[in-house]
Amino acid sequence: MELKRVQGAIKADFDRVNALIQESLESEVELLNTINRYLLNLKGKQIRPLLCLIAAKACGEMTPVTISCAAVSEMIHTATLMHDDVADNSSVRRGSPTVQSAFSPAASVLTGDYWLAKALSLLVKENDPKVLGFFTRAVEELSEGELFQMQKASKLDTTEKDYLDIITRKTSSLFVAAVAAGAYSGGAGEKIIEDMSRYAYHLGIAFQIRDDIFDYMPDLNTGKNAGTDIREKKITLPLICALERAKSLERDEMLKLIKESLYDDDSLVKKTLDFVKRYDGISSAQNALSEHSKIAIDALKEIKESLYKNELADIALYVGTRLV
């Protein structure tokens, strides 16, 4: 299953979402419009708005509120990426120069602020505290997740529990907001919204684990440069699993190497990839990925049968597919 196929099935709705994003971002400042056009030409998977739209259809009928929530989920996500790129000094994303690289770090931060403000403005216009609450809570958690990851990176003491806390905040929070808002806008009651939120939580965890596995698989054509996380001293699940299996001395040596290395140290990337492979870190991470994918699918069991419920399950199955 490919996400593009699912998107194609609801193309008219997706077109409305992207049109709303473009319309919402229009400014009298030409530099801002230039940066916005640059970003809009570099669309990613857009999985969050996709989930929002399908969740609404799985729970009832899509409404104008659904379109707004789908747009907001993508705008918040894009805003956080612009901020992340400055924090991590990233020069490439999705195979193209980042805004901070193509324009400037200041432009990236300020454009991210603008996208975030415009997203929240869309929510305010809906005049629904519940919808607003879904997304403001996610923005809070996103910020906390990034800062907690920075805190752990400085100490190199990230445990598996810490890692799950980080990705719950950094990734799952916005998945939950998009899906819960979609379900709510489609007419779902509290119990169904809870079930859909549980689906989104575990899907978000699986999605992030999958992305983190890519960092240790240089042979895959994923658009992500292998070793990026370790260069930034971000300890993710494949390395955590390997560190847990290694002997104490080798574990300490690996952490010392990471701590003392410079960002452009290619030898660090090779040594870390070899270490993770030696201690089967990727396989262990993939087991966790598959488990969260299964739990996500199981969370849908009380949702009424429909094409759209099946699409949600297929997305979780796709995300949970083993990579090697």
XYZ file of C-alpha atoms in Angstrom:
324
model
C 0.000 0.000 0.000
C 1.218 3.460 -0.849
C 0.032 6.638 0.835
C -0.319 8.250 -2.592
C -3.018 5.736 -3.513
C -5.047 6.614 -0.416
C -4.549 10.320 -1.076
C -5.684 9.814 -4.654
C -8.950 8.281 -3.464
C -9.833 11.535 -1.678
C -8.059 13.900 -4.063
C -10.850 16.494 -4.116
C -10.737 16.785 -0.325
C -6.945 16.961 -0.334
C -7.079 19.717 -2.928
C -9.364 21.698 -0.600
C -6.883 21.260 2.252
C -3.917 22.436 0.202
C -5.897 25.346 -1.224
C -6.826 26.432 2.307
C -3.192 26.229 3.418
C -2.057 28.349 0.479
C -4.842 30.893 0.976
C -4.177 31.158 4.722
C -0.484 31.882 4.226
C -0.817 34.816 1.819
C 1.037 37.887 3.043
C 1.870 41.430 1.972
C 5.537 40.648 2.647
C 7.066 39.372 -0.595
C 9.957 37.537 1.097
C 7.460 35.570 3.162
C 5.443 34.717 0.058
C 8.643 33.568 -1.665
C 9.526 31.273 1.235
C 5.953 29.968 1.405
C 5.993 29.095 -2.301
C 9.327 27.336 -1.785
C 7.839 25.250 1.033
C 4.596 24.461 -0.767
C 6.605 23.026 -3.660
C 8.389 20.659 -1.260
C 5.392 18.803 0.155
C 6.161 15.670 2.143
C 3.893 12.678 2.738
C 1.205 14.863 4.340
C 0.222 11.888 6.471
C -1.308 14.016 9.254
C -3.930 15.740 7.084
C -4.544 12.414 5.356
C -5.304 10.774 8.701
C -7.544 13.672 9.712
C -9.637 13.370 6.554
C -9.946 9.583 6.706
C -10.775 9.661 10.433
C -13.708 11.983 9.726
C -14.988 9.715 6.961
C -14.552 6.617 9.141
C -16.627 8.208 11.908
C -19.294 9.967 9.874
C -19.178 12.819 7.391
C -16.443 15.233 6.459
C -17.263 18.874 7.267
C -15.618 22.268 6.681
C -14.154 21.899 10.183
C -12.445 18.699 9.020
C -10.763 20.571 6.173
C -9.551 23.266 8.574
C -8.202 20.697 11.038
C -6.407 18.803 8.272
C -4.801 22.036 7.070
C -3.818 22.985 10.616
C -2.147 19.617 11.229
C 0.108 20.109 8.194
C 0.835 23.758 8.978
C 1.870 22.987 12.563
C 4.032 20.099 11.368
C 5.773 22.285 8.784
C 6.312 25.049 11.349
C 8.012 22.626 13.733
C 10.273 21.341 10.945
C 11.480 24.881 10.236
C 12.265 25.368 13.908
C 13.920 21.935 14.145
C 16.147 22.649 11.155
C 17.561 25.716 12.893
C 17.977 23.914 16.224
C 19.780 21.031 14.483
C 21.563 23.209 11.895
C 20.124 20.977 9.152
C 20.941 21.965 5.588
C 18.858 19.396 3.684
C 15.325 18.071 4.087
C 13.413 15.896 1.601
C 16.402 16.105 -0.702
C 16.308 19.913 -0.969
C 17.941 22.782 0.940
C 16.098 23.711 4.127
C 14.664 27.203 4.533
C 17.470 28.063 6.925
C 20.001 26.966 4.294
C 18.259 28.468 1.244
C 17.365 31.741 2.985
C 18.638 32.149 6.563
C 18.161 30.730 10.083
C 16.217 33.849 11.073
C 13.925 33.453 8.065
C 13.299 29.830 9.036
C 12.384 30.668 12.638
C 10.161 33.595 11.692
C 8.427 31.729 8.874
C 7.809 28.856 11.271
C 6.271 31.318 13.717
C 4.075 32.697 10.923
C 2.823 29.244 9.896
C 2.066 28.410 13.515
C 0.176 31.678 14.035
C -1.832 31.163 10.855
C -2.673 27.597 11.886
C -3.976 28.735 15.254
C -5.925 31.539 13.547
C -7.762 28.937 11.483
C -8.694 27.097 14.665
C -9.916 30.248 16.389
C -12.222 30.942 13.431
C -13.946 27.609 14.037
C -14.990 28.877 17.484
C -14.851 25.383 19.017
C -12.812 25.050 22.241
C -12.556 21.273 21.840
C -10.954 21.515 18.411
C -8.627 24.253 19.643
C -7.716 22.102 22.634
C -6.660 19.140 20.475
C -4.015 21.215 18.723
C -2.826 23.571 21.481
C -2.130 20.505 23.602
C -0.117 19.018 20.735
C 1.939 22.217 20.307
C 2.755 22.194 24.026
C 3.875 18.565 23.861
C 5.893 19.112 20.686
C 7.891 21.856 22.393
C 8.416 19.782 25.527
C 9.510 16.785 23.469
C 12.138 18.753 21.567
C 13.548 20.297 24.735
C 13.576 16.964 26.567
C 15.454 15.410 23.644
C 17.996 18.252 23.789
C 18.380 17.666 27.520
C 19.011 13.934 27.055
C 21.361 14.514 24.091
C 23.594 16.682 26.260
C 23.973 13.846 28.772
C 23.792 10.833 26.422
C 21.700 8.965 28.979
C 18.522 8.326 26.981
C 16.746 5.168 28.161
C 14.025 3.348 26.234
C 11.472 4.953 28.570
C 12.948 8.399 27.838
C 12.865 7.661 24.120
C 9.186 6.708 24.200
C 8.433 9.855 26.190
C 10.267 11.969 23.607
C 8.538 10.500 20.555
C 5.156 10.519 22.291
C 5.514 14.272 22.598
C 7.414 14.986 19.361
C 5.454 12.779 16.973
C 2.418 11.040 18.442
C 0.972 14.233 19.907
C 0.236 15.735 16.486
C -0.967 12.395 15.094
C -3.434 12.210 17.986
C -4.566 15.803 17.459
C -5.152 15.263 13.727
C -7.058 12.002 14.150
C -9.069 13.079 17.211
C -10.035 16.347 15.524
C -11.003 14.483 12.368
C -13.126 11.975 14.285
C -14.757 14.740 16.331
C -15.511 16.844 13.268
C -17.073 13.778 11.660
C -19.513 13.383 14.540
C -17.832 10.729 16.705
C -18.727 10.408 20.387
C -16.205 10.372 23.242
C -15.637 6.587 23.242
C -14.883 6.503 19.529
C -12.617 9.554 19.830
C -10.703 7.719 22.576
C -10.335 4.627 20.375
C -9.208 6.713 17.424
C -6.748 8.596 19.632
C -5.260 5.311 20.823
C -4.882 4.257 17.192
C -3.143 7.551 16.395
C -0.857 7.341 19.422
C 0.515 3.918 18.500
C 0.661 4.787 14.802
C 2.717 7.876 15.667
C 5.101 5.808 17.784
C 5.496 3.272 14.965
C 5.982 6.043 12.403
C 8.814 7.617 14.422
C 10.531 4.308 15.166
C 10.452 3.579 11.425
C 12.006 6.970 10.682
C 14.689 6.388 13.308
C 15.506 2.977 11.848
C 16.119 4.663 8.483
C 18.998 6.559 10.111
C 20.838 3.250 10.475
C 20.074 1.928 6.981
C 22.204 3.868 4.466
C 21.333 1.507 1.619
C 17.661 2.506 1.621
C 16.618 5.366 -0.643
C 14.555 7.187 1.981
C 15.556 10.806 1.440
C 17.135 10.819 4.889
C 20.909 10.903 5.236
C 22.082 7.950 7.313
C 23.771 8.921 10.552
C 22.048 12.285 10.944
C 20.631 11.453 14.372
C 23.894 10.169 15.768
C 25.793 13.211 14.453
C 23.323 15.303 16.469
C 23.899 13.012 19.488
C 20.284 11.845 19.440
C 20.091 8.384 20.955
C 17.196 6.579 19.262
C 15.768 3.082 19.623
C 18.144 1.058 17.385
C 21.155 2.375 19.322
C 19.395 2.074 22.690
C 18.655 -1.606 21.971
C 22.265 -2.218 20.905
C 23.654 -0.450 23.983
C 21.485 -2.607 26.235
C 22.961 -5.772 24.699
C 26.600 -4.674 24.640
C 29.027 -5.418 27.447
C 29.592 -2.592 29.901
C 33.069 -1.677 28.638
C 32.069 -1.565 24.970
C 28.926 0.395 25.808
C 30.949 2.993 27.705
C 33.452 3.252 24.845
C 30.647 3.786 22.325
C 29.067 6.553 24.399
C 32.454 8.200 24.942
C 33.081 8.172 21.191
C 29.709 9.816 20.519
C 30.229 12.417 23.239
C 33.665 13.490 22.001
C 32.946 13.419 18.262
C 32.368 16.382 15.962
C 29.328 16.674 13.681
C 31.289 15.970 10.479
C 33.074 12.905 11.868
C 32.214 10.253 9.260
C 34.127 7.602 11.179
C 31.646 7.982 14.055
C 28.749 7.171 11.748
C 30.463 4.040 10.427
C 31.443 2.824 13.895
C 27.940 3.426 15.240
C 26.283 1.674 12.292
C 28.616 -1.298 12.792
C 27.896 -1.327 16.538
C 24.120 -1.286 16.020
C 24.368 -4.033 13.408
C 26.611 -6.164 15.634
C 24.139 -6.073 18.509
C 21.008 -6.466 16.366
C 19.643 -3.050 17.280
C 17.672 -2.641 14.052
C 15.867 -5.962 14.461
C 14.936 -5.125 18.053
C 13.624 -1.725 16.995
C 11.630 -3.327 14.190
C 10.009 -5.689 16.694
C 8.829 -2.659 18.661
C 7.683 -1.009 15.426
C 5.591 -4.051 14.489
C 4.074 -4.260 17.971
C 2.890 -0.651 17.951
C 1.478 -1.122 14.455
C -0.544 -4.127 15.652
C -1.852 -2.242 18.697
C -2.900 0.634 16.432
C -4.898 -1.721 14.222
C -6.470 -3.400 17.261
C -7.642 0.002 18.547
C -9.949 0.237 15.522
C -11.973 -2.883 16.362
C -14.978 -0.924 17.712
C -15.074 1.437 14.726
C -17.878 0.586 12.298
C -16.826 -1.329 9.215
C -16.160 0.842 6.195
C -13.696 1.484 3.409
C -12.184 4.279 5.506
C -11.663 2.104 8.573
C -9.827 -0.330 6.296
C -7.692 2.519 4.965
C -6.671 3.465 8.522
C -5.730 -0.153 9.219
C -3.796 -0.369 5.943
C -1.797 2.750 6.827
C -0.821 1.190 10.171
C 0.085 -2.046 8.397
C 2.194 -0.123 5.879
C 4.041 1.800 8.608
C 4.633 -1.422 10.542
C 6.096 -3.354 7.598
C 9.563 -4.721 8.316
C 12.306 -2.857 6.475
C 14.801 -5.729 6.182
